[in-house]
């Protein structure tokens, strides 16, 4: 009986080495799942008299003559054995040229023999010819026409090829592998196949590699997409099932506690969305198993407020909450904004502290020794109910009295091990976890990449937000428009408002940190020049068009105290313009900032541009975001920028972003350089199928969590999730 993981050598013999070395294919399953990237047809039968140069054709003709000759060896080229033949169909003549194996072809193409020939028409010395065409000999049995049509219409699979292993050779290997599919175990349970009208796996593989027509390809692809979707959803459903079985300490809050006092002092009314999400999180915190939730929301929807109310609920329950931020700038911003929102409620033990209060601590890697000792003591003793910090929170000597909730902001900035290290600082290793992202996520991505999380969304923006208008500035085509950018910033400054100018890199010739680089493709139509840099742009602006304004720089390589000082001055209105890297992408909240100019905007991705522009227009004053680019109209980069300019709906943009990006490995294996686990499935186009697979997987795991009832499914899961990737999911 054949198995998916049997070595490829058993099917291919010595040829297996080339497939291993050049394509990374080691097993029978690897090769069978190496699908064609497209299908070609030889072409309709064509009369020789009507052939056009460059056309791919199939002709039926009779051999008039065939002659061999030898081309002598030349410098850098070996001697070649060549066959030249002439064929006719009665309407015209066509010359055929075969290089090497001339004797073999001469034996087949004898004068008078009828055959079909396929290839691309070229012209040499005024003669129409086919170079090394494919051909099939025909018998004189009166069925030439029918056979010729079938030959011409046959679909030819075209595989992703590499040097030394072309598509035709791959097809031969696949054909040998297909001979062993009759008894391959089928990973899909029979009831799932029957309910959704799916082919058996062996039939699907044969039809995708050797289709009789387009209906075969459609049916095969549907089945093979189900394989990927269902096994992935099984992995995530098992993860959810295991999490629901773990015990955790409920955090029900307290009547008349800090949360009630905080709500009573809010100067605005919560949106309906904030109330609904808050109630949903409260119910999860009340449960006796760990909350593992993703909170997504568009820019400015109030995620931090919702997270703070969840943290206060845990504090009222006698526990502590941690907010992990990816950068010191953002950690300091969170510390300031949470402190401002809580006021006396965050100053327990101080003269101006409220009667029922807690302490708010900040822990970063650059803090002075005294401040660091105080923060560590407050966390370890439980005096600090809320601790905000960066990676410094993950260090071994950081401890907590009763860690009940971990909030991770912009979770994609953290590795799995980092998140897990913080979670393990809880006494039982099972705190509630709330992951936040300001990048709205399409439904299919939420069902796959974050499929083991409960997803809650904030889609309603608070009242009073003036919004942001976005415009593309084609600096190369219209230099006057770039000059207008600086005029607009001066006009806003004259009215007491402020501006950001964002650049893709720092410009200190020391390289750049990951957080400082735009995530879009470099050189996307802007020529070979390097991306614009903060230090150079700030100097030019301060000496030129913005010389009458106060201009400061901000980037991730500055000392933390300097970064904090820059943001404090900007927040207090002392600075007119901050020229920054993407360090201000999330969390920075300066309501008086109304203009943002993003230089080399084509260097950034759609979602990143959306996050950046969310830093302006955060108050009652309308904002404007200017996407400056040197790319030409019609370039792919301009399409991205136009999409951002056309809508402020982050959820719509997230779908556009997914269209423009490769899905990558939804299980995170991209971090280790492995190939994507999605070969056939596409997250955007297959949303309905993924939804059905999710439902089927949840039902299957509920009835058979150990997958003992259908062993081939367990085997498929092991192949999808080898030990290290299973550990990735367990820690995610």
XYZ file of C-alpha atoms in Angstrom:
732
model
C 0.000 0.000 0.000
C 1.361 3.404 -0.994
C 1.694 6.188 1.557
C 1.977 9.937 1.252
C 5.317 10.011 3.073
C 7.085 7.185 1.242
C 10.423 8.270 -0.302
C 10.162 9.462 -3.876
C 12.867 7.055 -4.974
C 10.362 4.208 -4.785
C 8.333 5.783 -7.588
C 11.059 7.473 -9.647
C 14.188 5.457 -8.989
C 17.385 7.402 -9.678
C 15.435 10.376 -11.068
C 14.259 11.191 -7.544
C 17.575 12.921 -6.803
C 16.873 15.725 -9.276
C 13.408 16.336 -7.826
C 14.886 16.483 -4.331
C 17.823 18.753 -5.166
C 16.101 21.140 -7.551
C 12.526 21.302 -6.233
C 12.839 20.162 -2.616
C 10.424 17.271 -3.190
C 11.237 14.283 -0.984
C 8.117 12.107 -0.823
C 5.382 10.743 -3.041
C 2.974 13.244 -1.485
C 5.334 16.128 -2.213
C 5.383 15.332 -5.924
C 1.671 14.567 -6.239
C 0.941 17.955 -4.627
C 3.285 19.776 -6.968
C 0.417 21.045 -9.090
C 0.515 22.503 -12.624
C 0.534 26.293 -12.644
C -1.417 26.379 -15.912
C -2.575 24.237 -18.823
C -1.777 24.736 -22.507
C -3.493 23.352 -25.605
C -1.647 22.355 -28.745
C -4.091 24.411 -30.765
C -6.796 23.923 -33.348
C -5.914 22.096 -36.572
C -4.608 24.634 -39.079
C -4.176 24.537 -42.836
C -0.535 24.995 -43.832
C -1.486 27.721 -46.267
C -2.820 29.935 -43.452
C 0.028 29.662 -40.908
C 1.186 32.921 -39.302
C 4.587 33.537 -37.745
C 4.613 33.313 -33.968
C 1.389 31.300 -33.851
C 1.141 28.106 -31.771
C -0.391 25.544 -34.112
C -1.244 21.901 -34.585
C -1.231 20.639 -38.157
C -2.028 17.293 -39.782
C 0.307 16.600 -42.676
C 2.140 13.907 -44.659
C 5.940 13.592 -44.741
C 7.454 14.405 -48.144
C 11.092 13.931 -47.213
C 13.417 13.720 -44.202
C 17.183 14.219 -44.352
C 19.873 14.032 -41.661
C 22.962 16.163 -41.515
C 25.663 16.913 -38.992
C 26.461 20.414 -37.734
C 30.187 20.540 -36.907
C 31.344 21.453 -33.427
C 32.191 25.095 -32.874
C 33.768 26.998 -30.015
C 31.491 26.593 -26.993
C 29.101 24.216 -28.839
C 29.177 20.469 -29.356
C 28.596 18.711 -32.681
C 24.869 18.258 -33.333
C 22.917 15.604 -35.227
C 20.112 17.361 -37.133
C 17.065 16.142 -39.057
C 15.245 18.383 -41.537
C 11.870 17.244 -42.841
C 9.248 18.669 -45.174
C 5.535 17.965 -44.758
C 2.413 18.890 -46.706
C -1.363 18.834 -46.248
C -2.188 19.673 -49.864
C -2.601 23.403 -49.180
C 1.045 24.210 -48.538
C 4.373 23.016 -47.239
C 6.056 23.290 -43.823
C 9.641 22.574 -42.792
C 10.487 20.778 -39.556
C 13.803 20.910 -37.740
C 14.938 18.454 -35.052
C 18.207 18.879 -33.152
C 19.869 15.711 -31.790
C 18.358 12.219 -31.944
C 18.110 12.667 -35.718
C 18.303 8.916 -36.320
C 15.334 8.272 -34.016
C 13.136 10.844 -35.732
C 14.191 9.676 -39.218
C 13.013 6.171 -38.370
C 9.539 7.534 -37.492
C 9.142 10.272 -40.093
C 9.487 8.272 -43.265
C 8.166 9.732 -46.543
C 4.420 9.163 -46.942
C 3.764 8.869 -43.169
C 0.769 10.817 -41.820
C 1.211 12.617 -38.468
C 0.196 15.598 -36.380
C 2.797 18.225 -35.503
C 2.568 20.931 -32.803
C 4.814 23.916 -32.215
C 5.365 27.626 -32.812
C 5.681 28.894 -36.379
C 8.894 30.719 -37.253
C 10.474 31.865 -40.491
C 14.004 31.020 -41.640
C 15.329 32.160 -45.018
C 11.790 32.828 -46.173
C 10.496 29.378 -45.224
C 7.872 28.680 -42.539
C 9.063 26.078 -40.086
C 8.572 24.425 -36.693
C 11.651 23.884 -34.527
C 11.651 20.539 -32.699
C 7.839 20.125 -32.751
C 5.885 17.544 -30.789
C 4.298 14.982 -33.057
C 2.031 11.939 -33.015
C 1.954 9.386 -35.831
C -1.457 8.502 -37.285
C -2.624 5.186 -38.658
C -4.380 5.001 -42.020
C -7.654 3.780 -40.482
C -10.065 6.487 -41.499
C -10.156 8.089 -38.023
C -7.410 10.660 -38.622
C -9.718 13.662 -38.258
C -11.225 12.616 -34.938
C -7.859 11.614 -33.515
C -6.266 14.825 -34.734
C -8.911 16.956 -33.043
C -8.472 15.071 -29.769
C -4.698 15.502 -29.969
C -4.995 19.211 -30.727
C -7.447 19.846 -27.876
C -5.596 17.821 -25.223
C -4.681 19.906 -22.166
C -0.967 19.902 -21.432
C -0.014 20.616 -17.778
C 2.716 23.227 -17.346
C 4.651 22.923 -14.063
C 6.790 25.497 -12.260
C 10.173 24.495 -13.668
C 13.793 25.195 -12.794
C 17.030 24.983 -14.709
C 17.814 21.350 -15.356
C 14.289 20.126 -14.647
C 11.790 21.368 -17.221
C 8.020 20.986 -17.210
C 8.030 18.002 -19.561
C 10.423 16.062 -17.330
C 8.362 16.940 -14.258
C 5.259 15.651 -16.067
C 7.003 12.317 -16.692
C 7.836 12.031 -12.987
C 4.274 12.894 -12.009
C 2.930 10.226 -14.375
C 5.117 7.627 -12.666
C 3.898 8.814 -9.252
C 0.250 8.688 -10.335
C 0.595 4.958 -10.952
C 0.835 4.551 -7.176
C -2.289 6.545 -6.192
C -4.870 3.751 -6.365
C -4.424 2.782 -2.721
C -3.345 6.102 -1.215
C -5.198 6.778 2.082
C -7.777 9.555 1.716
C -7.483 12.235 4.445
C -11.075 13.435 4.060
C -13.656 11.418 6.013
C -16.230 9.774 3.693
C -19.132 11.747 5.180
C -17.385 15.043 4.341
C -16.698 13.902 0.768
C -20.273 12.754 0.291
C -21.877 15.830 1.845
C -19.972 18.207 -0.418
C -19.841 16.097 -3.582
C -16.062 15.719 -3.628
C -13.905 13.342 -5.652
C -11.762 10.702 -3.978
C -8.198 11.868 -3.511
C -6.656 9.513 -6.088
C -9.147 10.552 -8.772
C -8.622 14.229 -7.931
C -4.856 13.908 -8.316
C -5.167 12.142 -11.662
C -7.564 14.759 -12.987
C -5.505 17.736 -11.870
C -2.328 16.330 -13.451
C -3.835 14.621 -16.529
C -7.198 16.253 -17.204
C -9.442 15.199 -20.048
C -10.963 18.687 -20.067
C -11.651 21.780 -17.994
C -14.456 20.134 -15.960
C -11.882 17.633 -14.664
C -9.639 20.465 -13.515
C -12.504 22.249 -11.748
C -13.628 19.143 -9.866
C -10.050 18.227 -8.916
C -9.202 21.706 -7.665
C -12.347 21.839 -5.553
C -11.404 18.579 -3.861
C -7.733 19.483 -3.328
C -8.665 22.869 -1.877
C -10.846 21.023 0.610
C -7.830 18.941 1.656
C -5.870 22.066 2.540
C -8.753 23.918 4.160
C -10.100 20.998 6.176
C -6.780 19.764 7.584
C -5.801 23.320 8.523
C -9.142 23.903 10.230
C -8.784 20.570 12.054
C -5.490 21.832 13.492
C -7.097 25.066 14.644
C -10.243 23.359 15.961
C -8.108 21.007 18.072
C -6.231 24.035 19.402
C -9.535 25.680 20.407
C -10.810 22.414 21.916
C -7.698 22.012 24.060
C -7.838 25.643 25.233
C -11.456 25.275 26.277
C -10.494 22.321 28.443
C -7.825 24.202 30.417
C -8.736 25.759 33.766
C -8.185 29.470 34.445
C -9.104 31.819 37.249
C -12.333 33.715 36.470
C -12.070 37.512 36.693
C -15.634 38.726 37.365
C -14.747 42.263 38.484
C -16.430 43.983 41.427
C -19.438 46.240 41.823
C -18.337 49.719 42.827
C -14.741 49.011 41.803
C -12.253 50.990 39.737
C -13.994 50.123 36.455
C -17.291 51.587 37.661
C -15.493 54.717 38.872
C -13.665 55.005 35.538
C -16.877 54.671 33.523
C -18.577 57.293 35.693
C -15.836 59.834 34.938
C -15.649 59.277 31.171
C -16.193 62.638 29.410
C -17.945 60.910 26.500
C -20.400 58.100 25.884
C -19.130 54.718 24.788
C -20.141 53.714 21.275
C -22.530 50.811 20.855
C -19.637 48.815 19.423
C -17.419 49.508 22.429
C -20.205 48.435 24.783
C -20.885 45.228 22.844
C -17.226 44.256 22.626
C -16.721 45.166 26.287
C -19.596 42.886 27.297
C -18.201 40.101 25.126
C -14.772 40.373 26.762
C -16.344 40.528 30.233
C -18.182 37.266 29.584
C -14.942 35.616 28.484
C -13.079 36.925 31.547
C -15.817 35.449 33.747
C -15.222 31.983 32.288
C -13.262 29.245 34.044
C -11.016 28.644 31.012
C -8.521 31.080 29.455
C -9.783 33.777 27.146
C -7.767 33.771 23.933
C -9.230 36.600 21.916
C -8.275 38.807 18.986
C -9.622 42.363 19.127
C -9.466 43.980 15.725
C -10.674 47.402 14.791
C -10.113 50.170 12.323
C -7.884 53.123 13.077
C -9.401 55.277 15.810
C -12.149 52.819 16.794
C -11.130 52.888 20.465
C -9.396 49.529 20.958
C -7.159 50.864 23.738
C -10.180 52.064 25.709
C -11.862 48.667 25.360
C -8.655 46.903 26.436
C -8.249 49.252 29.421
C -11.767 48.475 30.642
C -10.931 44.732 30.437
C -7.731 45.347 32.406
C -9.640 47.256 35.101
C -12.075 44.358 35.403
C -9.140 42.052 36.153
C -7.701 44.551 38.658
C -11.087 44.733 40.395
C -10.898 40.926 40.646
C -7.631 41.140 42.568
C -5.364 40.405 39.600
C -2.909 42.261 37.431
C -2.861 43.115 33.740
C 0.075 43.634 31.411
C 0.094 45.628 28.168
C 2.960 44.582 25.886
C 3.882 47.145 23.192
C 6.354 46.607 20.323
C 8.349 49.856 20.708
C 9.383 52.185 23.505
C 7.655 55.102 21.778
C 4.378 53.197 21.799
C 4.855 51.873 25.342
C 5.488 55.393 26.616
C 2.502 56.688 24.657
C 0.261 53.989 26.177
C 1.602 54.763 29.648
C 0.879 58.471 29.225
C -2.570 58.025 27.665
C -3.720 55.376 30.178
C -2.417 57.515 33.033
C -4.318 60.510 31.673
C -7.526 58.491 31.256
C -7.337 56.989 34.771
C -6.161 60.126 36.597
C -6.390 59.595 40.385
C -7.528 55.989 39.793
C -3.920 55.160 38.798
C -2.274 56.840 41.789
C -2.924 54.479 44.691
C -1.015 55.485 47.829
C -0.400 59.029 46.628
C -1.877 62.179 48.160
C -4.087 62.832 45.135
C -4.986 59.171 44.593
C -8.582 58.012 44.576
C -9.970 56.034 47.512
C -10.257 52.915 45.340
C -7.236 53.013 43.014
C -4.321 51.023 41.632
C -0.879 51.877 40.350
C 0.270 52.135 36.747
C 3.859 51.060 36.064
C 6.092 51.390 33.005
C 8.936 48.978 32.299
C 11.286 49.441 29.320
C 14.841 48.425 28.623
C 16.286 51.936 28.781
C 14.885 53.023 32.147
C 17.228 54.219 34.855
C 18.141 51.818 37.647
C 16.006 53.476 40.330
C 12.866 53.720 38.181
C 13.381 50.154 36.999
C 13.689 48.811 40.569
C 10.501 50.604 41.579
C 8.578 49.218 38.588
C 9.844 45.671 39.242
C 8.856 45.910 42.909
C 5.368 47.234 42.087
C 4.841 44.372 39.618
C 6.152 41.648 41.936
C 4.230 42.885 44.977
C 0.971 43.400 43.107
C 0.876 47.117 43.940
C 0.792 47.892 40.214
C -2.465 46.574 38.839
C -1.492 47.586 35.299
C 2.037 47.281 33.905
C 2.884 48.698 30.483
C 6.131 47.716 28.819
C 8.192 46.462 25.938
C 10.292 43.319 25.535
C 11.795 44.201 28.928
C 8.699 42.583 30.476
C 9.878 39.224 29.168
C 13.123 39.102 31.138
C 13.480 36.304 33.665
C 13.697 38.490 36.768
C 10.354 40.209 35.982
C 7.594 38.645 38.081
C 3.993 39.354 39.055
C 1.911 38.676 42.141
C -1.159 37.486 40.185
C -1.015 38.014 36.422
C -4.579 37.642 35.163
C -4.605 39.300 31.722
C -1.995 39.734 29.008
C -2.801 42.350 26.362
C -0.541 42.284 23.295
C -0.688 45.390 21.119
C 0.110 45.004 17.418
C 0.812 41.321 17.995
C 2.375 40.792 14.556
C 5.453 42.649 15.842
C 6.192 39.858 18.335
C 7.529 36.350 17.913
C 5.640 33.400 19.326
C 8.299 32.675 21.926
C 8.090 36.240 23.254
C 4.341 36.088 23.738
C 4.638 32.687 25.372
C 7.363 33.895 27.766
C 5.035 36.596 29.091
C 2.052 34.254 29.371
C 4.107 31.861 31.497
C 4.690 34.569 34.112
C 1.206 33.870 35.460
C 1.172 31.640 38.547
C -0.660 28.845 36.704
C 0.689 29.709 33.239
C -2.852 30.324 32.010
C -3.763 34.016 32.120
C -6.430 35.425 29.870
C -4.945 36.767 26.627
C -6.214 39.654 24.516
C -4.410 40.279 21.238
C -5.041 43.642 19.565
C -4.450 44.672 15.982
C -5.198 47.973 14.300
C -4.953 46.258 10.922
C -8.428 44.985 10.031
C -8.334 41.363 8.960
C -10.404 39.776 6.177
C -12.756 37.053 7.389
C -10.825 34.263 5.677
C -7.562 35.358 7.294
C -9.292 35.493 10.670
C -10.511 31.911 10.072
C -7.019 30.680 9.198
C -4.112 32.737 10.506
C -6.045 33.526 13.698
C -8.358 30.536 13.547
C -7.596 29.414 17.098
C -8.647 32.798 18.509
C -12.090 34.184 19.221
C -12.296 37.252 16.985
C -14.198 40.362 18.055
C -14.327 43.487 15.908
C -14.798 47.193 16.467
C -16.194 48.721 13.299
C -17.896 51.850 14.657
C -15.844 55.037 15.031
C -16.496 57.414 17.944
C -18.648 60.457 17.198
C -16.865 63.736 16.549
C -14.020 62.364 14.444
C -13.554 64.639 11.451
C -11.847 62.000 9.324
C -8.919 62.103 6.922
C -8.832 62.990 3.233
C -6.124 61.171 1.276
C -4.490 62.278 -1.993
C -1.746 60.858 -4.219
C 0.995 63.384 -5.036
C 2.881 62.378 -8.240
C 6.078 64.287 -7.477
C 7.963 63.289 -10.635
C 5.110 64.074 -13.032
C 3.985 67.248 -11.278
C 6.762 68.882 -9.180
C 4.429 71.778 -8.415
C 2.213 69.394 -6.458
C 5.143 68.530 -4.176
C 5.747 72.219 -3.524
C 2.068 72.471 -2.631
C 2.588 69.784 0.076
C 4.959 72.091 1.956
C 2.651 75.061 1.414
C -0.214 73.093 2.962
C 1.892 72.230 6.017
C 2.796 75.917 6.480
C -0.886 76.875 6.183
C -1.865 74.373 8.883
C 0.975 75.543 11.137
C -0.174 79.141 10.714
C -3.470 78.061 12.284
C -1.677 76.440 15.227
C -1.825 72.899 13.874
C 0.916 70.318 13.385
C 2.185 67.831 10.814
C 4.038 64.550 10.368
C 6.427 63.810 7.505
C 7.140 60.059 7.215
C 10.149 58.533 5.420
C 11.015 54.867 4.783
C 14.464 54.922 6.402
C 16.600 56.755 8.943
C 19.575 57.634 6.764
C 22.427 57.218 9.220
C 24.278 54.719 6.967
C 24.125 52.167 9.773
C 21.341 50.100 8.249
C 17.827 50.197 9.583
C 15.871 48.294 12.182
C 12.928 46.258 10.936
C 10.472 48.626 12.506
C 11.940 51.518 10.531
C 11.427 50.173 7.022
C 8.351 50.401 4.840
C 6.920 46.975 4.120
C 6.169 47.593 0.450
C 8.504 46.510 -2.386
C 11.617 48.600 -2.944
C 12.266 50.141 -6.322
C 8.641 49.907 -7.379
C 8.932 52.390 -10.209
C 11.140 54.961 -8.445
C 14.366 54.036 -10.214
C 17.500 52.904 -8.461
C 17.833 55.673 -5.886
C 17.650 54.671 -2.207
C 14.485 55.432 -0.237
C 14.231 58.912 1.207
C 15.660 59.224 4.709
C 14.481 61.062 7.820
C 17.760 62.829 8.555
C 18.238 64.149 5.024
C 14.599 65.162 4.481
C 14.449 66.919 7.859
C 17.598 68.898 7.040
C 16.274 69.945 3.621
C 12.917 70.997 5.029
C 14.443 72.932 7.928
C 16.789 74.767 5.559
C 14.244 75.193 2.770
C 10.451 75.196 2.479
C 9.774 74.819 6.231
C 12.590 77.041 7.502
C 10.131 79.224 9.412
C 8.756 76.249 11.379
C 10.091 74.111 14.217
C 11.147 70.755 12.739
C 12.310 67.741 14.776
C 13.213 64.151 13.903
C 12.016 60.895 15.447
C 13.239 57.364 14.739
C 13.836 54.092 16.531
C 17.587 54.497 16.939
C 17.325 57.586 19.094
C 17.901 57.190 22.842
C 14.551 56.479 24.521
C 14.621 59.665 26.597
C 15.196 61.693 23.434
C 12.296 59.969 21.646
C 10.030 60.589 24.600
C 11.098 64.236 24.765
C 10.348 64.744 21.067
C 6.874 63.254 21.455
C 6.187 65.278 24.590
C 7.125 68.532 22.839
C 5.013 67.578 19.834
C 2.046 66.585 22.027
C 2.273 69.894 23.895
C 2.367 71.913 20.682
C 5.962 73.128 20.942
C 6.998 71.458 17.663
C 5.336 72.189 14.319
C 6.599 69.239 12.267
C 8.015 65.823 13.187
C 9.931 64.000 10.447
C 9.714 60.351 11.409
C 10.061 56.746 10.385
C 7.200 54.301 10.874
C 7.891 54.381 14.605
C 4.731 56.535 14.814
C 2.656 53.980 12.880
C 0.448 52.916 15.786
C -0.644 54.290 19.126
C 0.586 57.865 18.748
C -2.303 60.187 19.587
C -1.882 63.929 18.959
C -5.336 65.374 18.150
C -3.783 68.662 16.972
C -1.871 66.906 14.162
C -3.822 67.446 10.955
C -1.390 66.800 8.072
C 0.776 63.824 7.159
C 3.051 63.651 4.136
C 4.330 60.129 3.439
C 7.440 60.304 1.264
C 8.095 57.425 -1.145
C 4.647 56.158 -0.203
C 4.991 53.354 -2.760
C 7.569 51.761 -0.451
C 4.815 50.927 2.061
C 2.039 48.351 2.008
C -1.661 49.169 1.904
C -2.331 48.372 5.562
C 0.755 50.241 6.717
C -0.301 53.368 4.834
C -3.739 53.111 6.412
C -2.210 52.865 9.888
C 0.111 55.796 9.287
C -2.625 58.157 8.146
C -4.584 57.197 11.256
C -2.189 59.421 13.222
C -3.869 62.580 11.881
C -7.462 63.757 12.040
C -7.883 62.126 15.457
C -9.681 65.092 16.985
C -12.415 67.416 15.811
C -10.170 68.919 13.125
C -10.196 67.284 9.672
C -6.959 65.641 8.582
C -5.225 65.249 5.255
C -2.757 62.540 4.199
C -0.550 63.179 1.165
C 0.984 60.096 -0.498
C 4.094 61.362 -2.270
C 5.502 59.093 -4.971
C 7.806 59.085 -7.982
C 6.128 56.055 -9.541
C 4.543 56.420 -12.931
C 0.822 56.265 -13.540
C -0.246 52.701 -14.334
C 2.421 51.073 -12.153
C 1.326 48.480 -9.587
C 2.511 50.770 -6.793
C 0.182 53.525 -7.995
C -2.695 51.034 -7.841
C -1.941 50.476 -4.150
C -1.793 54.192 -3.475
C -5.023 54.824 -5.384
C -6.760 52.135 -3.315
C -5.704 53.859 -0.089
C -6.803 57.264 -1.404
C -10.204 55.990 -2.528
C -11.441 54.651 0.812
C -10.907 55.117 4.528
C -12.565 51.752 5.271
C -9.800 49.626 6.755
C -11.786 46.419 6.298
C -12.178 47.096 2.566
C -8.490 47.936 2.323
C -7.544 44.726 4.114
C -9.176 42.747 1.307
C -7.340 44.832 -1.269
C -4.108 44.258 0.615
C -4.707 40.510 0.519
C -5.330 40.692 -3.227
C -1.988 42.400 -3.731
C 0.000 40.145 -1.421
C 0.923 36.495 -1.401
C -0.853 34.720 1.457
C 2.323 33.111 2.745
C 2.259 30.272 5.199
C -0.779 30.644 7.430
C 0.785 28.454 10.092
C 3.829 30.637 10.454
C 6.345 28.319 8.793
C 7.487 31.252 6.680
C 9.576 32.178 9.706
C 11.669 29.065 9.120
C 11.860 29.411 5.340
C 9.550 26.487 4.552
C 7.240 26.512 1.546
C 3.712 27.696 2.042
C 1.198 25.114 3.213
C -1.338 26.659 0.824
C -0.674 25.313 -2.660
C -4.186 25.347 -4.097
C -6.272 27.329 -1.605
C -6.498 31.139 -1.835
C -7.716 32.989 1.233
C -9.568 35.695 -0.680
C -11.281 33.661 -3.411
C -12.145 30.606 -1.316
C -13.862 32.330 1.605
C -17.054 30.265 1.323
C -15.179 26.963 1.088
C -12.995 27.838 4.101
C -16.119 28.680 6.097
C -17.692 25.298 5.310
C -14.432 23.503 6.117
C -14.273 25.321 9.447
C -17.786 24.118 10.349
C -17.000 20.528 9.327
C -13.722 20.556 11.259
C -15.358 21.893 14.427
C -18.008 19.157 14.264
C -15.418 16.449 13.623
C -13.171 17.512 16.513
C -16.153 17.806 18.856
C -16.985 14.141 18.212
C -13.450 12.795 17.798
C -10.854 15.186 19.278
C -8.034 12.624 19.041
C -8.866 11.804 15.384
C -8.849 8.083 16.099
C -11.913 7.416 13.941
C -10.163 8.301 10.664
C -6.380 7.612 10.860
C -5.556 9.113 7.420
C -6.743 12.490 8.735
C -4.403 12.240 11.726
C -1.573 11.382 9.341
C -2.387 14.380 7.148
C -2.345 16.594 10.237
C 1.078 15.242 11.202
C 2.371 16.080 7.721
C 0.917 19.587 7.882
C 2.144 20.117 11.432
C 5.430 18.428 12.194
C 6.447 18.706 15.819
C 8.008 22.155 15.626
C 4.992 23.650 13.822
C 2.560 22.060 16.243
C 4.559 23.755 18.994
C 4.183 27.028 17.083
C 0.408 26.706 17.174
C 0.427 25.717 20.828
C 2.293 28.904 21.650
C 0.525 31.222 19.220
